[in-house]
JSON list of C-alpha atoms in Angstrom, two decimals:
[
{"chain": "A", "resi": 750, "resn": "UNK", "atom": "CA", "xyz": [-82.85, 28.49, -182.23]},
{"chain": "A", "resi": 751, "resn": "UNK", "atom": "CA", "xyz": [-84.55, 29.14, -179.34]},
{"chain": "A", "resi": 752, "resn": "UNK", "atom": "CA", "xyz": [-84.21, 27.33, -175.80]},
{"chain": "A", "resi": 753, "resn": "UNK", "atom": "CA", "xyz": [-87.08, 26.12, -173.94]},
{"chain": "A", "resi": 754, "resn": "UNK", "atom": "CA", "xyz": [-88.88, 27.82, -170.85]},
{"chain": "A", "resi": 755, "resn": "UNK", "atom": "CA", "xyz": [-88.94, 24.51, -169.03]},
{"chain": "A", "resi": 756, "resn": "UNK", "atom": "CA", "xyz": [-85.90, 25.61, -166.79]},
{"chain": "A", "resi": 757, "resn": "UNK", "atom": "CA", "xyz": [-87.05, 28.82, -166.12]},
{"chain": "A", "resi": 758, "resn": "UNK", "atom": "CA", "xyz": [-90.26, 27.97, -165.14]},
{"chain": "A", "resi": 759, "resn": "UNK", "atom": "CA", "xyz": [-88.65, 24.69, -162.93]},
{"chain": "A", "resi": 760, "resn": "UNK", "atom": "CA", "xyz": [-86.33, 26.86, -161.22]},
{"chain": "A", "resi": 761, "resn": "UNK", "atom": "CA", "xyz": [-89.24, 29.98, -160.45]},
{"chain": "A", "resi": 762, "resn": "UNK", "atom": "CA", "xyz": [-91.21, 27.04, -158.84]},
{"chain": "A", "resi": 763, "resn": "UNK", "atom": "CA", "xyz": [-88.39, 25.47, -156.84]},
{"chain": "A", "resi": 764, "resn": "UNK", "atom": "CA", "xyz": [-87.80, 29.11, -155.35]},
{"chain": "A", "resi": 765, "resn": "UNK", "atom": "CA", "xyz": [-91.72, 29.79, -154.92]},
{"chain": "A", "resi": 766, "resn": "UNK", "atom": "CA", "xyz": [-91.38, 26.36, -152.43]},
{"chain": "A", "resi": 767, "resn": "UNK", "atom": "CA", "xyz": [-88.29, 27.85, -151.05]},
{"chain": "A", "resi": 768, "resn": "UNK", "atom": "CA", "xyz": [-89.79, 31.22, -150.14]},
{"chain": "A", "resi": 769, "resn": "UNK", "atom": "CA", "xyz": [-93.68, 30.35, -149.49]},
{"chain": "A", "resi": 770, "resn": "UNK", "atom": "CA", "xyz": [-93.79, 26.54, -148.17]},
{"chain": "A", "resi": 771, "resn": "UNK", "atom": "CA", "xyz": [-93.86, 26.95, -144.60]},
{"chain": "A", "resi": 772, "resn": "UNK", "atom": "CA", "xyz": [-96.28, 30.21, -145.03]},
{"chain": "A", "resi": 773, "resn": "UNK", "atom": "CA", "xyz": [-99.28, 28.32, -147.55]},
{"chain": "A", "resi": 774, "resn": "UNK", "atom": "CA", "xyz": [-100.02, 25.34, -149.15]},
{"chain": "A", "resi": 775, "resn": "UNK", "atom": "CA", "xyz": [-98.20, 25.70, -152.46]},
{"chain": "A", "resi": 776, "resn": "UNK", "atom": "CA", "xyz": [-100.98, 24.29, -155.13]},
{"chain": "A", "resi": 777, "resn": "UNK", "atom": "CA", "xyz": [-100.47, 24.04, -158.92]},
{"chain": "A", "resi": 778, "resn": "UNK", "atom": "CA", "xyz": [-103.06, 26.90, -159.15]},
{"chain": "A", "resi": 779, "resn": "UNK", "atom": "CA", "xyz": [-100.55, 29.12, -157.31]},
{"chain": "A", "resi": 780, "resn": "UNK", "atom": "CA", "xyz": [-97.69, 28.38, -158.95]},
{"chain": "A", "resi": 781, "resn": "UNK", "atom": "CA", "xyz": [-99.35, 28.76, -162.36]},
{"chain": "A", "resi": 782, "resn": "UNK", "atom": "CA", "xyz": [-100.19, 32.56, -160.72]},
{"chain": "A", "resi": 783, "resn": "UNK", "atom": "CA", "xyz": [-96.79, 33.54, -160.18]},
{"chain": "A", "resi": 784, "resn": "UNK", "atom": "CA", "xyz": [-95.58, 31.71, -163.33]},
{"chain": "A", "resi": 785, "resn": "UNK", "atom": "CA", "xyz": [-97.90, 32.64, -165.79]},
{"chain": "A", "resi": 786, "resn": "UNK", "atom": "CA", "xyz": [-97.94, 29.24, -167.16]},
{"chain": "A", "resi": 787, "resn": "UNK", "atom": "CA", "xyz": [-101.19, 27.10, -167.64]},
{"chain": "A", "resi": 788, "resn": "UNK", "atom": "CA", "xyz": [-101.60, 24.88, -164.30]},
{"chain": "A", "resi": 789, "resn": "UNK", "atom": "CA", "xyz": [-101.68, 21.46, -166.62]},
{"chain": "A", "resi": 790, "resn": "UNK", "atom": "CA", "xyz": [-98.03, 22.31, -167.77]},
{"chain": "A", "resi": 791, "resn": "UNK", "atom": "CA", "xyz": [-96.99, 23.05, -164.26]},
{"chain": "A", "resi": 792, "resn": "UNK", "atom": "CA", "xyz": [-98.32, 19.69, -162.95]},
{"chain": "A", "resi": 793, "resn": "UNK", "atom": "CA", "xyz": [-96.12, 18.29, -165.72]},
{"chain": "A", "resi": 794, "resn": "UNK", "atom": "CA", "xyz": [-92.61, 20.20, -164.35]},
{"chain": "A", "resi": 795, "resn": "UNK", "atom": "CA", "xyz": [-93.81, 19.31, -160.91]},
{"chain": "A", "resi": 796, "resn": "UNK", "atom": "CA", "xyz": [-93.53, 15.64, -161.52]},
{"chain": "A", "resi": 797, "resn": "UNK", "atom": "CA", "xyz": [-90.74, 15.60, -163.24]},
{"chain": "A", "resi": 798, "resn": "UNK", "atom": "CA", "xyz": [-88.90, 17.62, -160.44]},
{"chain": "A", "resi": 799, "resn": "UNK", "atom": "CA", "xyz": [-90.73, 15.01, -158.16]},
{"chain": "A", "resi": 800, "resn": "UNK", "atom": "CA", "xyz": [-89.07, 11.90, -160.11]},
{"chain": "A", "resi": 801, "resn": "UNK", "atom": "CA", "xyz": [-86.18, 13.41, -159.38]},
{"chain": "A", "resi": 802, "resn": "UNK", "atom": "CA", "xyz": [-86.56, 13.75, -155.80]},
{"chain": "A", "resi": 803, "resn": "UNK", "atom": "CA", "xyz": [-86.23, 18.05, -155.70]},
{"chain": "A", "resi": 804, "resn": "UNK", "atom": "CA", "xyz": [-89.84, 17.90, -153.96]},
{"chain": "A", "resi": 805, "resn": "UNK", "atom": "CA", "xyz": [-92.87, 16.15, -152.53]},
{"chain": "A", "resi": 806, "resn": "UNK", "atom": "CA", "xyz": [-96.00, 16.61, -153.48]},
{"chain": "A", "resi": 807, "resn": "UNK", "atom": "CA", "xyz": [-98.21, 15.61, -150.19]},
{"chain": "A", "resi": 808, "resn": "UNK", "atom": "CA", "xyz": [-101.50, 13.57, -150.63]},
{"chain": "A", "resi": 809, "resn": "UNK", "atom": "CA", "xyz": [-104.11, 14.30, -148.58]},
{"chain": "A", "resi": 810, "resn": "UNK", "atom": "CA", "xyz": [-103.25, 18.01, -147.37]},
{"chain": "A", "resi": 811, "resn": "UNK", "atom": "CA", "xyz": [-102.08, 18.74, -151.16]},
{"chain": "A", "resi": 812, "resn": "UNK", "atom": "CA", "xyz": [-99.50, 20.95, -151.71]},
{"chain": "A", "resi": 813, "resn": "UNK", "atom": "CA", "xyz": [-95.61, 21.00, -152.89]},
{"chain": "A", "resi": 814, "resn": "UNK", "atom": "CA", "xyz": [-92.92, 21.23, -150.58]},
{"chain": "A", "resi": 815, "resn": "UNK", "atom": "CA", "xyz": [-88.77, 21.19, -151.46]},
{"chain": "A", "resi": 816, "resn": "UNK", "atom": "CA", "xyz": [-87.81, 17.36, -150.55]},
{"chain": "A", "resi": 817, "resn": "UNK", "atom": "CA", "xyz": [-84.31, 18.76, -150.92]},
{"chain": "A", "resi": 818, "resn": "UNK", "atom": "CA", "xyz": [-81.97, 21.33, -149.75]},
{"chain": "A", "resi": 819, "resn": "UNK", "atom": "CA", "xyz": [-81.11, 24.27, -152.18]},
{"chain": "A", "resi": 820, "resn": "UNK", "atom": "CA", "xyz": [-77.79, 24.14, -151.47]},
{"chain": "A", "resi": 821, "resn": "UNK", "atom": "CA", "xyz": [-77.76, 20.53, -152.89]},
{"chain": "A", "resi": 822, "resn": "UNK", "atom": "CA", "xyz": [-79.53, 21.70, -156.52]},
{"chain": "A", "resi": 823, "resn": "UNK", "atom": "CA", "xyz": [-77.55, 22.93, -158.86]},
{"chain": "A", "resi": 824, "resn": "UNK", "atom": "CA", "xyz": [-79.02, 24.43, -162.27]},
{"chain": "A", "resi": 825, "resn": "UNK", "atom": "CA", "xyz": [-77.73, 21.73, -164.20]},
{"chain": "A", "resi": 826, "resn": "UNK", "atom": "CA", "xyz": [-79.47, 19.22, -162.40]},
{"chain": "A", "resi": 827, "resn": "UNK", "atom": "CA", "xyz": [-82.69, 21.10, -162.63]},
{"chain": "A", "resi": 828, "resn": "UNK", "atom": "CA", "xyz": [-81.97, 21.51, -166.41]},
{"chain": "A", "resi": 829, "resn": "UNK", "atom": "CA", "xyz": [-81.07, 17.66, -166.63]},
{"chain": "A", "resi": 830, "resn": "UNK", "atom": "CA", "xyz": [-84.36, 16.88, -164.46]},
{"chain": "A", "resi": 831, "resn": "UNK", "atom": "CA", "xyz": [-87.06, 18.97, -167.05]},
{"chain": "A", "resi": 832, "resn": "UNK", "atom": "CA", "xyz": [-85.69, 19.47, -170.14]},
{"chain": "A", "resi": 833, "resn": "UNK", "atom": "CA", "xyz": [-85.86, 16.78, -173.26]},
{"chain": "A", "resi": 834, "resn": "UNK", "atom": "CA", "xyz": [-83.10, 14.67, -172.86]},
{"chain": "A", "resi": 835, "resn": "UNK", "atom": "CA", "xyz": [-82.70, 13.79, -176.36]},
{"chain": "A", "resi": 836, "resn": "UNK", "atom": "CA", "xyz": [-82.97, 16.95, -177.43]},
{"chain": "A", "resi": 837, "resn": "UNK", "atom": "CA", "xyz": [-79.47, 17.88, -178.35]},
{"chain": "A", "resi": 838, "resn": "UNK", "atom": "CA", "xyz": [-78.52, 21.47, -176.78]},
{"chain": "A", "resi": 839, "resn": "UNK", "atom": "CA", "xyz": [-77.00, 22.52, -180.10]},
{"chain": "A", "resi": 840, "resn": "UNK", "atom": "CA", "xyz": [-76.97, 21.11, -183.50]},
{"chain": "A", "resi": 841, "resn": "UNK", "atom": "CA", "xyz": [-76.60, 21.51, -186.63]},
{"chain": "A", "resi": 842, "resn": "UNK", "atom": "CA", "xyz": [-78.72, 22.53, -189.29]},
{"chain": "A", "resi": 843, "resn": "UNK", "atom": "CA", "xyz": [-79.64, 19.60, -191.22]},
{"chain": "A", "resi": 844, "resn": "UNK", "atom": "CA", "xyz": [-79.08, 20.17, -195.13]},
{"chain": "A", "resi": 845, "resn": "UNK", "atom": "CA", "xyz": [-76.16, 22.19, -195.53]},
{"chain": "A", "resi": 846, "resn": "UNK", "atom": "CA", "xyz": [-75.48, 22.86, -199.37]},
{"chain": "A", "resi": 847, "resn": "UNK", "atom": "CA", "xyz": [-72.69, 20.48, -199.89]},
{"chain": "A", "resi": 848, "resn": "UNK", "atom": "CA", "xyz": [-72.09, 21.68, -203.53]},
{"chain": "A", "resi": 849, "resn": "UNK", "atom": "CA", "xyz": [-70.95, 24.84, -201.88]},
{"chain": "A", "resi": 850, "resn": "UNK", "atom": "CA", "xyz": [-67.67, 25.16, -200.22]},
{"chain": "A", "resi": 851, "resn": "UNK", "atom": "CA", "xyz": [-68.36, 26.98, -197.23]},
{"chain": "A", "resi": 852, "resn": "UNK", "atom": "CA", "xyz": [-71.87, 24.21, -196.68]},
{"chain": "A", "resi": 853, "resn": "UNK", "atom": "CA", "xyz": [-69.37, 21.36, -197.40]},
{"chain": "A", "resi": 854, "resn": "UNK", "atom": "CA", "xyz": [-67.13, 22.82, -194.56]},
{"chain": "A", "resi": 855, "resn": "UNK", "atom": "CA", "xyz": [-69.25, 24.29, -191.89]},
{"chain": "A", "resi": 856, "resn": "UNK", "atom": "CA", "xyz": [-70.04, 20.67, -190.65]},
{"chain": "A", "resi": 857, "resn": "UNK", "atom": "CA", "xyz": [-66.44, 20.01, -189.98]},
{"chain": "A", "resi": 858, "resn": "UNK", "atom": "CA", "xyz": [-65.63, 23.08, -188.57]},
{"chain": "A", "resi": 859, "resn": "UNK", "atom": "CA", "xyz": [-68.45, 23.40, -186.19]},
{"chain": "A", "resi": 860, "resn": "UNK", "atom": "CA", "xyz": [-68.82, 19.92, -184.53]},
{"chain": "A", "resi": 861, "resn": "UNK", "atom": "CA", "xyz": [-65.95, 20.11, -182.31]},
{"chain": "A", "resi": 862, "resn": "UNK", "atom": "CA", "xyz": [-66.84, 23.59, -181.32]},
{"chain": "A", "resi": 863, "resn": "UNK", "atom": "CA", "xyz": [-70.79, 22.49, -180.53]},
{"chain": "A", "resi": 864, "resn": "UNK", "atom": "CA", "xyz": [-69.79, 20.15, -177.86]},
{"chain": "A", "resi": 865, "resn": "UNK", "atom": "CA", "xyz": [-67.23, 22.40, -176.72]},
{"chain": "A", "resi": 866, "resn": "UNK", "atom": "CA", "xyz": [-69.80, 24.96, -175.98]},
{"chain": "A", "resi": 867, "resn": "UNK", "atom": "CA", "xyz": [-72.20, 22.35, -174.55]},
{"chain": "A", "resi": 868, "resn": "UNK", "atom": "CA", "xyz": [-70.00, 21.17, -172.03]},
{"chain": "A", "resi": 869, "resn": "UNK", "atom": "CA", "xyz": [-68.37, 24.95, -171.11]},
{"chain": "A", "resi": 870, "resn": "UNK", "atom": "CA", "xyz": [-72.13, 25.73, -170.10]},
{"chain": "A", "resi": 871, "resn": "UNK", "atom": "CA", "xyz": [-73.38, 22.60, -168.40]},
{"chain": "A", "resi": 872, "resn": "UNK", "atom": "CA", "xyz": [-69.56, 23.23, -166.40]},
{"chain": "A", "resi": 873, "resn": "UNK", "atom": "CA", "xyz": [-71.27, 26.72, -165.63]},
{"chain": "A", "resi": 874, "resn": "UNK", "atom": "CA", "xyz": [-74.72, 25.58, -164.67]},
{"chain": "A", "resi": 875, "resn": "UNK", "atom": "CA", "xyz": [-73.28, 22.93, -162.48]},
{"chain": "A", "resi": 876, "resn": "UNK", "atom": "CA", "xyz": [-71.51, 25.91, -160.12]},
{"chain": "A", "resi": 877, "resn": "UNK", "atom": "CA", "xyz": [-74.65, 27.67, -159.33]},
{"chain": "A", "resi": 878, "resn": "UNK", "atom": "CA", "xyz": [-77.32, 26.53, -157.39]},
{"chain": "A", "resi": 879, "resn": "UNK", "atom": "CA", "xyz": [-80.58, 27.05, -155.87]},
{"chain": "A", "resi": 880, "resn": "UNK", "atom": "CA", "xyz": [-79.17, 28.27, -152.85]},
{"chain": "A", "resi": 881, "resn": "UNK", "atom": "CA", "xyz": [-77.04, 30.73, -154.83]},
{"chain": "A", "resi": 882, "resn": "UNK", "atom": "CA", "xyz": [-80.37, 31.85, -157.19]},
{"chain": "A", "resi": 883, "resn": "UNK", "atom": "CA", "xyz": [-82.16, 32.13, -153.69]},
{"chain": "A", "resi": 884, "resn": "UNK", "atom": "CA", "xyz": [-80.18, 34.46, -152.29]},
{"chain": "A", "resi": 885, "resn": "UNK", "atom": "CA", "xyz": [-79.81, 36.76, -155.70]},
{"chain": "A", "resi": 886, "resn": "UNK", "atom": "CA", "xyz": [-83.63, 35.95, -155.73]},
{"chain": "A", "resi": 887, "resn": "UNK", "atom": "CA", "xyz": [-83.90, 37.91, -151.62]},
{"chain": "A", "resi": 888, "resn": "UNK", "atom": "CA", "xyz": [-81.37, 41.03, -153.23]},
{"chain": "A", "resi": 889, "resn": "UNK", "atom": "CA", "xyz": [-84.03, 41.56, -156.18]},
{"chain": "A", "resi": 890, "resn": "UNK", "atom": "CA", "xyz": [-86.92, 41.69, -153.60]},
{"chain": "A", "resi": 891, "resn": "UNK", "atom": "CA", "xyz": [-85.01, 44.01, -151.29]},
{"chain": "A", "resi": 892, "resn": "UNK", "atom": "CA", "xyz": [-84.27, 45.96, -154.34]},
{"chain": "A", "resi": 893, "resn": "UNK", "atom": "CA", "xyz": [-87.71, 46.74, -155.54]},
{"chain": "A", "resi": 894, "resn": "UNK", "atom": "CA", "xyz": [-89.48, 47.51, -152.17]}
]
């Protein structure tokens, strides 16, 4: 199984607007620059972190701009705001071989611990946020220059 990029690329663009909005006028073409992701799907993340009211994108002059403060983001909200919410974050396979013992069992044994797991790492994602990612974000660019 394999998670989705969605987050990833949300939280890159909420910490492009973070670093560049008061320098340029931050356009989907940009942000599909520094992304590397087509500038259709990034229109799509943008509005989704705009219906949840992380940004604003202005009419008119164009451009994205952070609507609210990184400090006030957390990474579960920004997972929450993009990615599929009926997508469950684990599950189980779907045709387990009930004839044998161990497929008859895993269901059983592994639904308690699925949730379990869920909720340990939305508990995690909810105790960092953009703020936090920011300032890792300024040590990585001090780091390499």
């Amino acid at each position: 199984m394999k998670f989705s990029s969605r987050m990833s690329v949300a939280i890159h663009i909420l910490l492009y607007l973070e670093e560049y909005e008061e320098e340029e006028k931050v356009t989907s073409e940009i942000l599909a620059d520094t992304t590397g992701v087509n500038a259709v799907n990034i229109r799509k993340t943008l509005q989704l972190l705009k219906k949840v009211g992380f940004i604003e994108i202005r009419r008119g002059v164009g451009g994205a701009c952070l609507k609210k403060a990184p400090e006030a983001i957390t990474v579960r909200d920004i997972f929450e705001a993009v990615e599929d919410s009926d997508e469950e974050l684990f599950h189980m396979h779907e045709h387990p071989n009930t004839n044998c013992p161990v497929g008859g069992a895993i269901k059983g044994v592994l639904d308690g611990h699925l949730e379990a797991w869920k909720a340990l790492l939305l508990r995690e994602m909810q105790q960092v946020t953009l703020k936090d990612l920011f300032l890792e974000m300024q040590d990585e660019i001090k780091k390499n220059h």
